[in-house]
Amino acid sequence: MLLPARAVAVTLAEAGRRSGKESPGTRGKAVAMLRERLVAAREYLDKQAGDEESRPARDLELETWGKVLNRELAILVTCDRAQDIASALRLADEFKLDLWLDSAAEAYLLIDEIKQAGVPVIVHASMARAVGERENLTFENAAKLRDAGIPIAIQSGYEAYVPKTRVVLFEERSRPRTDSDSTARSRRSRSVPPASWDWTMRLVPLRLASGPIWPSTTATRLSTRRTASAR
């Protein structure tokens, strides 16, 4: 089933913070600006529910944010630092939002908080570079989240200077998995050397437990099969 809209995407990552005199400039300001829009949307909904004569003019932006507040739309927040992930979780708790975390390189530092919030995570691409806000990423991020019972997806990712998504097959081949004939496995093999694995892979559409398709063209799941060449 195709949905016309499933989530509103925002970023608390470095890419969304402009330097100099341009807003937001800082992490705190970015969160404050997002919270401001949510508060404005709540006030807009309250006024819309009042007398017809006192209703404000239609505002499509605030209507959209209103759908986020009513959980008709999820809010997908791109962030990598633990403090930004924590900020997203606090906002989701304050406004009772349907939050999805995107990239989340330091999510492994907040496993208990993410699990308690019931938030799924679209983990950064396996071959993402450990620079900038992703300097503390780990290949075990997705595995730790999955082992804690947190719903995850792994992005294929992209390079900004290449007008195409990266090859999931290559990324997955570079990081072996255990558990034959399984889907979206993230645990690394501890008993078999990586060189001894031979993998057959296929892409399958990623769905949440509740049914809807993830609204990301780069979010995929991988099905792997171990062959007889494994030692």
PDB file of C-alpha atoms in Angstrom:
ATOM      1  CA  MET A   1       0.000   0.000   0.000  1.00  0.00           C
ATOM      2  CA  LEU A   2       1.350   3.421  -0.973  1.00  0.00           C
ATOM      3  CA  LEU A   3       0.781   6.336   1.360  1.00  0.00           C
ATOM      4  CA  PRO A   4       0.841   9.967   0.165  1.00  0.00           C
ATOM      5  CA  ALA A   5       2.810  10.936   3.266  1.00  0.00           C
ATOM      6  CA  ARG A   6       4.204   8.977   6.191  1.00  0.00           C
ATOM      7  CA  ALA A   7       6.641  11.239   8.044  1.00  0.00           C
ATOM      8  CA  VAL A   8       8.011  14.753   8.323  1.00  0.00           C
ATOM      9  CA  ALA A   9      11.808  14.801   8.089  1.00  0.00           C
ATOM     10  CA  VAL A  10      13.889  17.196  10.166  1.00  0.00           C
ATOM     11  CA  THR A  11      17.539  17.279  11.143  1.00  0.00           C
ATOM     12  CA  LEU A  12      19.381  18.026  14.340  1.00  0.00           C
ATOM     13  CA  ALA A  13      22.654  17.043  12.695  1.00  0.00           C
ATOM     14  CA  GLU A  14      25.485  19.368  11.773  1.00  0.00           C
ATOM     15  CA  ALA A  15      24.192  19.735   8.205  1.00  0.00           C
ATOM     16  CA  GLY A  16      21.152  21.603   9.524  1.00  0.00           C
ATOM     17  CA  ARG A  17      23.087  24.121  11.598  1.00  0.00           C
ATOM     18  CA  ARG A  18      24.341  27.135   9.702  1.00  0.00           C
ATOM     19  CA  SER A  19      27.358  29.057  10.907  1.00  0.00           C
ATOM     20  CA  GLY A  20      27.877  32.753  11.454  1.00  0.00           C
ATOM     21  CA  LYS A  21      24.807  34.939  11.848  1.00  0.00           C
ATOM     22  CA  GLU A  22      22.466  32.493  10.137  1.00  0.00           C
ATOM     23  CA  SER A  23      20.056  30.416  12.236  1.00  0.00           C
ATOM     24  CA  PRO A  24      20.054  28.087  14.018  1.00  0.00           C
ATOM     25  CA  GLY A  25      23.831  28.003  14.519  1.00  0.00           C
ATOM     26  CA  THR A  26      23.809  25.889  17.682  1.00  0.00           C
ATOM     27  CA  ARG A  27      22.322  22.617  18.871  1.00  0.00           C
ATOM     28  CA  GLY A  28      20.228  24.379  21.485  1.00  0.00           C
ATOM     29  CA  LYS A  29      18.807  26.833  18.952  1.00  0.00           C
ATOM     30  CA  ALA A  30      17.959  24.011  16.525  1.00  0.00           C
ATOM     31  CA  VAL A  31      15.946  22.196  19.190  1.00  0.00           C
ATOM     32  CA  ALA A  32      14.323  25.459  20.300  1.00  0.00           C
ATOM     33  CA  MET A  33      13.226  26.225  16.724  1.00  0.00           C
ATOM     34  CA  LEU A  34      11.720  22.773  16.304  1.00  0.00           C
ATOM     35  CA  ARG A  35       9.906  23.040  19.618  1.00  0.00           C
ATOM     36  CA  GLU A  36       8.629  26.483  18.613  1.00  0.00           C
ATOM     37  CA  ARG A  37       6.968  25.044  15.508  1.00  0.00           C
ATOM     38  CA  LEU A  38       5.345  22.269  17.535  1.00  0.00           C
ATOM     39  CA  VAL A  39       3.992  24.748  20.087  1.00  0.00           C
ATOM     40  CA  ALA A  40       2.684  26.969  17.283  1.00  0.00           C
ATOM     41  CA  ALA A  41       1.014  23.963  15.682  1.00  0.00           C
ATOM     42  CA  ARG A  42      -0.692  23.040  18.957  1.00  0.00           C
ATOM     43  CA  GLU A  43      -2.046  26.577  19.326  1.00  0.00           C
ATOM     44  CA  TYR A  44      -3.201  26.497  15.695  1.00  0.00           C
ATOM     45  CA  LEU A  45      -5.107  23.251  16.265  1.00  0.00           C
ATOM     46  CA  ASP A  46      -6.737  24.658  19.399  1.00  0.00           C
ATOM     47  CA  LYS A  47      -7.902  27.746  17.516  1.00  0.00           C
ATOM     48  CA  GLN A  48      -9.153  25.681  14.597  1.00  0.00           C
ATOM     49  CA  ALA A  49     -11.308  23.724  17.025  1.00  0.00           C
ATOM     50  CA  GLY A  50     -12.955  26.919  18.275  1.00  0.00           C
ATOM     51  CA  ASP A  51     -15.741  29.057  16.860  1.00  0.00           C
ATOM     52  CA  GLU A  52     -15.741  29.422  13.094  1.00  0.00           C
ATOM     53  CA  GLU A  53     -15.534  33.200  13.347  1.00  0.00           C
ATOM     54  CA  SER A  54     -12.380  33.075  15.469  1.00  0.00           C
ATOM     55  CA  ARG A  55     -10.553  30.440  13.419  1.00  0.00           C
ATOM     56  CA  PRO A  56      -7.238  31.593  11.926  1.00  0.00           C
ATOM     57  CA  ALA A  57      -6.510  31.572   8.205  1.00  0.00           C
ATOM     58  CA  ARG A  58      -5.491  28.200   6.859  1.00  0.00           C
ATOM     59  CA  ASP A  59      -1.761  27.497   7.284  1.00  0.00           C
ATOM     60  CA  LEU A  60      -0.526  24.423   5.406  1.00  0.00           C
ATOM     61  CA  GLU A  61       2.734  24.238   7.365  1.00  0.00           C
ATOM     62  CA  LEU A  62       1.006  24.272  10.723  1.00  0.00           C
ATOM     63  CA  GLU A  63      -1.572  21.791   9.435  1.00  0.00           C
ATOM     64  CA  THR A  64       1.273  19.413   8.654  1.00  0.00           C
ATOM     65  CA  TRP A  65       2.836  19.903  12.067  1.00  0.00           C
ATOM     66  CA  GLY A  66      -0.634  19.329  13.514  1.00  0.00           C
ATOM     67  CA  LYS A  67      -0.688  15.922  11.859  1.00  0.00           C
ATOM     68  CA  VAL A  68       2.627  15.206  13.552  1.00  0.00           C
ATOM     69  CA  LEU A  69       1.139  16.181  16.913  1.00  0.00           C
ATOM     70  CA  ASN A  70      -1.892  13.970  16.258  1.00  0.00           C
ATOM     71  CA  ARG A  71       0.449  11.108  15.247  1.00  0.00           C
ATOM     72  CA  GLU A  72      -1.089  10.972  11.774  1.00  0.00           C
ATOM     73  CA  LEU A  73       2.467  11.526  10.562  1.00  0.00           C
ATOM     74  CA  ALA A  74       5.686  10.362  12.174  1.00  0.00           C
ATOM     75  CA  ILE A  75       8.641  12.682  12.633  1.00  0.00           C
ATOM     76  CA  LEU A  76      11.941  11.396  11.264  1.00  0.00           C
ATOM     77  CA  VAL A  77      14.862  13.099  12.992  1.00  0.00           C
ATOM     78  CA  THR A  78      18.349  12.842  11.518  1.00  0.00           C
ATOM     79  CA  CYS A  79      21.011  13.031  14.219  1.00  0.00           C
ATOM     80  CA  ASP A  80      24.207  11.236  15.211  1.00  0.00           C
ATOM     81  CA  ARG A  81      25.501  12.657  18.476  1.00  0.00           C
ATOM     82  CA  ALA A  82      24.117  11.147  21.669  1.00  0.00           C
ATOM     83  CA  GLN A  83      23.079  14.589  22.945  1.00  0.00           C
ATOM     84  CA  ASP A  84      21.031  15.227  19.782  1.00  0.00           C
ATOM     85  CA  ILE A  85      19.418  11.803  20.023  1.00  0.00           C
ATOM     86  CA  ALA A  86      18.546  12.581  23.646  1.00  0.00           C
ATOM     87  CA  SER A  87      17.040  15.921  22.574  1.00  0.00           C
ATOM     88  CA  ALA A  88      14.865  14.163  19.986  1.00  0.00           C
ATOM     89  CA  LEU A  89      13.690  11.675  22.605  1.00  0.00           C
ATOM     90  CA  ARG A  90      12.790  14.466  25.026  1.00  0.00           C
ATOM     91  CA  LEU A  91      10.792  16.292  22.360  1.00  0.00           C
ATOM     92  CA  ALA A  92       8.981  13.103  21.421  1.00  0.00           C
ATOM     93  CA  ASP A  93       8.111  12.498  25.064  1.00  0.00           C
ATOM     94  CA  GLU A  94       6.958  16.091  25.631  1.00  0.00           C
ATOM     95  CA  PHE A  95       4.690  16.210  22.594  1.00  0.00           C
ATOM     96  CA  LYS A  96       3.865  12.468  22.413  1.00  0.00           C
ATOM     97  CA  LEU A  97       5.282  12.157  18.897  1.00  0.00           C
ATOM     98  CA  ASP A  98       5.732   9.091  16.712  1.00  0.00           C
ATOM     99  CA  LEU A  99       9.511   9.443  16.435  1.00  0.00           C
ATOM    100  CA  TRP A 100      11.881   7.645  14.057  1.00  0.00           C
ATOM    101  CA  LEU A 101      15.617   8.168  14.519  1.00  0.00           C
ATOM    102  CA  ASP A 102      17.703   8.452  11.356  1.00  0.00           C
ATOM    103  CA  SER A 103      21.456   7.705  11.117  1.00  0.00           C
ATOM    104  CA  ALA A 104      21.954   7.720  14.921  1.00  0.00           C
ATOM    105  CA  ALA A 105      25.666   6.825  14.979  1.00  0.00           C
ATOM    106  CA  GLU A 106      25.832   7.046  18.792  1.00  0.00           C
ATOM    107  CA  ALA A 107      22.524   5.293  19.446  1.00  0.00           C
ATOM    108  CA  TYR A 108      24.408   2.455  21.149  1.00  0.00           C
ATOM    109  CA  LEU A 109      25.132   4.884  23.999  1.00  0.00           C
ATOM    110  CA  LEU A 110      21.409   5.400  24.660  1.00  0.00           C
ATOM    111  CA  ILE A 111      19.993   1.922  24.172  1.00  0.00           C
ATOM    112  CA  ASP A 112      17.940   1.932  27.387  1.00  0.00           C
ATOM    113  CA  GLU A 113      16.411   5.339  26.628  1.00  0.00           C
ATOM    114  CA  ILE A 114      15.570   4.440  23.017  1.00  0.00           C
ATOM    115  CA  LYS A 115      14.030   1.123  24.023  1.00  0.00           C
ATOM    116  CA  GLN A 116      11.958   2.725  26.764  1.00  0.00           C
ATOM    117  CA  ALA A 117      10.647   5.291  24.268  1.00  0.00           C
ATOM    118  CA  GLY A 118       9.715   2.551  21.783  1.00  0.00           C
ATOM    119  CA  VAL A 119      11.489   4.356  18.954  1.00  0.00           C
ATOM    120  CA  PRO A 120      12.725   2.580  15.786  1.00  0.00           C
ATOM    121  CA  VAL A 121      16.122   3.468  14.312  1.00  0.00           C
ATOM    122  CA  ILE A 122      17.214   3.706  10.670  1.00  0.00           C
ATOM    123  CA  VAL A 123      20.919   3.090  11.242  1.00  0.00           C
ATOM    124  CA  HIS A 124      23.530   4.824   9.093  1.00  0.00           C
ATOM    125  CA  ALA A 125      25.099   2.921   6.217  1.00  0.00           C
ATOM    126  CA  SER A 126      27.622   0.286   7.264  1.00  0.00           C
ATOM    127  CA  MET A 127      30.340   1.947   5.177  1.00  0.00           C
ATOM    128  CA  ALA A 128      29.683   5.467   6.491  1.00  0.00           C
ATOM    129  CA  ARG A 129      32.886   7.350   7.229  1.00  0.00           C
ATOM    130  CA  ALA A 130      33.802   7.797  10.891  1.00  0.00           C
ATOM    131  CA  VAL A 131      34.310  11.544  10.636  1.00  0.00           C
ATOM    132  CA  GLY A 132      32.580  14.618  11.979  1.00  0.00           C
ATOM    133  CA  GLU A 133      29.504  13.786  14.013  1.00  0.00           C
ATOM    134  CA  ARG A 134      29.924  10.111  13.106  1.00  0.00           C
ATOM    135  CA  GLU A 135      33.435   9.875  14.493  1.00  0.00           C
ATOM    136  CA  ASN A 136      32.250   7.506  17.241  1.00  0.00           C
ATOM    137  CA  LEU A 137      30.270   5.152  15.015  1.00  0.00           C
ATOM    138  CA  THR A 138      30.682   1.399  15.389  1.00  0.00           C
ATOM    139  CA  PHE A 139      29.890  -1.535  13.111  1.00  0.00           C
ATOM    140  CA  GLU A 140      28.128  -3.073  16.111  1.00  0.00           C
ATOM    141  CA  ASN A 141      25.580  -0.256  16.441  1.00  0.00           C
ATOM    142  CA  ALA A 142      22.792  -2.045  14.564  1.00  0.00           C
ATOM    143  CA  ALA A 143      23.531  -5.368  16.279  1.00  0.00           C
ATOM    144  CA  LYS A 144      23.413  -3.827  19.759  1.00  0.00           C
ATOM    145  CA  LEU A 145      20.119  -2.105  19.022  1.00  0.00           C
ATOM    146  CA  ARG A 146      18.584  -5.252  17.545  1.00  0.00           C
ATOM    147  CA  ASP A 147      19.772  -7.422  20.425  1.00  0.00           C
ATOM    148  CA  ALA A 148      18.061  -4.966  22.797  1.00  0.00           C
ATOM    149  CA  GLY A 149      14.784  -5.477  20.934  1.00  0.00           C
ATOM    150  CA  ILE A 150      14.779  -2.096  19.172  1.00  0.00           C
ATOM    151  CA  PRO A 151      13.321  -2.147  15.611  1.00  0.00           C
ATOM    152  CA  ILE A 152      16.054  -1.232  13.114  1.00  0.00           C
ATOM    153  CA  ALA A 153      16.757  -0.786   9.434  1.00  0.00           C
ATOM    154  CA  ILE A 154      20.168  -0.299   7.807  1.00  0.00           C
ATOM    155  CA  GLN A 155      20.534   2.417   5.194  1.00  0.00           C
ATOM    156  CA  SER A 156      22.375   1.929   1.944  1.00  0.00           C
ATOM    157  CA  GLY A 157      23.641   5.490   2.296  1.00  0.00           C
ATOM    158  CA  TYR A 158      25.095   7.732  -0.396  1.00  0.00           C
ATOM    159  CA  GLU A 159      28.007   9.978  -1.224  1.00  0.00           C
ATOM    160  CA  ALA A 160      27.124  13.631  -1.704  1.00  0.00           C
ATOM    161  CA  TYR A 161      29.366  13.888  -4.760  1.00  0.00           C
ATOM    162  CA  VAL A 162      27.910  10.790  -6.448  1.00  0.00           C
ATOM    163  CA  PRO A 163      24.343  11.134  -7.814  1.00  0.00           C
ATOM    164  CA  LYS A 164      23.305   7.616  -6.860  1.00  0.00           C
ATOM    165  CA  THR A 165      22.901   5.456  -3.795  1.00  0.00           C
ATOM    166  CA  ARG A 166      25.742   3.219  -2.737  1.00  0.00           C
ATOM    167  CA  VAL A 167      25.640  -0.485  -3.406  1.00  0.00           C
ATOM    168  CA  VAL A 168      24.090  -2.351  -0.481  1.00  0.00           C
ATOM    169  CA  LEU A 169      25.548  -5.646  -1.688  1.00  0.00           C
ATOM    170  CA  PHE A 170      29.097  -4.309  -1.377  1.00  0.00           C
ATOM    171  CA  GLU A 171      28.474  -2.828   2.032  1.00  0.00           C
ATOM    172  CA  GLU A 172      26.941  -6.010   3.398  1.00  0.00           C
ATOM    173  CA  ARG A 173      29.671  -8.198   1.933  1.00  0.00           C
ATOM    174  CA  SER A 174      32.266  -6.157   3.793  1.00  0.00           C
ATOM    175  CA  ARG A 175      30.676  -7.081   7.131  1.00  0.00           C
ATOM    176  CA  PRO A 176      29.779 -10.788   7.506  1.00  0.00           C
ATOM    177  CA  ARG A 177      26.732 -11.973   9.418  1.00  0.00           C
ATOM    178  CA  THR A 178      25.717 -15.139  11.198  1.00  0.00           C
ATOM    179  CA  ASP A 179      22.352 -16.947  11.198  1.00  0.00           C
ATOM    180  CA  SER A 180      21.690 -18.584   7.841  1.00  0.00           C
ATOM    181  CA  ASP A 181      18.600 -17.765   5.776  1.00  0.00           C
ATOM    182  CA  SER A 182      17.712 -14.786   7.966  1.00  0.00           C
ATOM    183  CA  THR A 183      16.579 -11.252   7.288  1.00  0.00           C
ATOM    184  CA  ALA A 184      18.175  -8.034   8.547  1.00  0.00           C
ATOM    185  CA  ARG A 185      20.746  -9.898  10.680  1.00  0.00           C
ATOM    186  CA  SER A 186      23.243  -7.595  12.342  1.00  0.00           C
ATOM    187  CA  ARG A 187      25.285  -9.795  14.637  1.00  0.00           C
ATOM    188  CA  ARG A 188      28.900 -10.296  13.577  1.00  0.00           C
ATOM    189  CA  SER A 189      30.377 -13.788  13.400  1.00  0.00           C
ATOM    190  CA  ARG A 190      32.668 -14.654  16.282  1.00  0.00           C
ATOM    191  CA  SER A 191      33.451 -18.265  15.436  1.00  0.00           C
ATOM    192  CA  VAL A 192      34.149 -18.180  11.684  1.00  0.00           C
ATOM    193  CA  PRO A 193      36.771 -15.985   9.978  1.00  0.00           C
ATOM    194  CA  PRO A 194      35.193 -13.472   7.543  1.00  0.00           C
ATOM    195  CA  ALA A 195      37.261 -14.790   4.626  1.00  0.00           C
ATOM    196  CA  SER A 196      35.618 -18.208   4.899  1.00  0.00           C
ATOM    197  CA  TRP A 197      32.106 -16.922   4.271  1.00  0.00           C
ATOM    198  CA  ASP A 198      30.385 -17.019   0.912  1.00  0.00           C
ATOM    199  CA  TRP A 199      27.218 -14.981   0.726  1.00  0.00           C
ATOM    200  CA  THR A 200      24.150 -14.858  -1.498  1.00  0.00           C
ATOM    201  CA  MET A 201      22.038 -11.767  -0.978  1.00  0.00           C
ATOM    202  CA  ARG A 202      18.783 -10.250  -2.095  1.00  0.00           C
ATOM    203  CA  LEU A 203      16.992  -7.031  -1.262  1.00  0.00           C
ATOM    204  CA  VAL A 204      13.511  -7.137   0.216  1.00  0.00           C
ATOM    205  CA  PRO A 205      11.179  -4.223   1.061  1.00  0.00           C
ATOM    206  CA  LEU A 206      11.475  -3.053   4.650  1.00  0.00           C
ATOM    207  CA  ARG A 207       8.327  -2.830   6.733  1.00  0.00           C
ATOM    208  CA  LEU A 208       7.632  -1.856  10.295  1.00  0.00           C
ATOM    209  CA  ALA A 209       6.047  -4.415  12.576  1.00  0.00           C
ATOM    210  CA  SER A 210       2.775  -2.521  12.227  1.00  0.00           C
ATOM    211  CA  GLY A 211       2.846  -2.702   8.445  1.00  0.00           C
ATOM    212  CA  PRO A 212       3.739   0.627   6.744  1.00  0.00           C
ATOM    213  CA  ILE A 213       6.736   0.822   4.433  1.00  0.00           C
ATOM    214  CA  TRP A 214       9.629   2.974   5.547  1.00  0.00           C
ATOM    215  CA  PRO A 215       9.566   6.309   3.664  1.00  0.00           C
ATOM    216  CA  SER A 216      13.208   6.032   2.649  1.00  0.00           C
ATOM    217  CA  THR A 217      14.413   4.854  -0.727  1.00  0.00           C
ATOM    218  CA  THR A 218      17.715   3.883   0.849  1.00  0.00           C
ATOM    219  CA  ALA A 219      16.329   1.835   3.742  1.00  0.00           C
ATOM    220  CA  THR A 220      16.537  -1.869   2.936  1.00  0.00           C
ATOM    221  CA  ARG A 221      16.740  -5.238   4.559  1.00  0.00           C
ATOM    222  CA  LEU A 222      19.072  -7.975   3.496  1.00  0.00           C
ATOM    223  CA  SER A 223      18.483 -11.675   3.291  1.00  0.00           C
ATOM    224  CA  THR A 224      21.650 -13.735   3.582  1.00  0.00           C
ATOM    225  CA  ARG A 225      22.431 -17.392   3.028  1.00  0.00           C
ATOM    226  CA  ARG A 226      25.543 -19.211   4.147  1.00  0.00           C
ATOM    227  CA  THR A 227      26.870 -21.752   1.656  1.00  0.00           C
ATOM    228  CA  ALA A 228      28.879 -24.931   2.080  1.00  0.00           C
ATOM    229  CA  SER A 229      32.140 -23.057   1.571  1.00  0.00           C
ATOM    230  CA  ALA A 230      31.969 -21.740   5.149  1.00  0.00           C
ATOM    231  CA  ARG A 231      34.500 -23.508   7.304  1.00  0.00           C
TER     232      ARG A 231
END
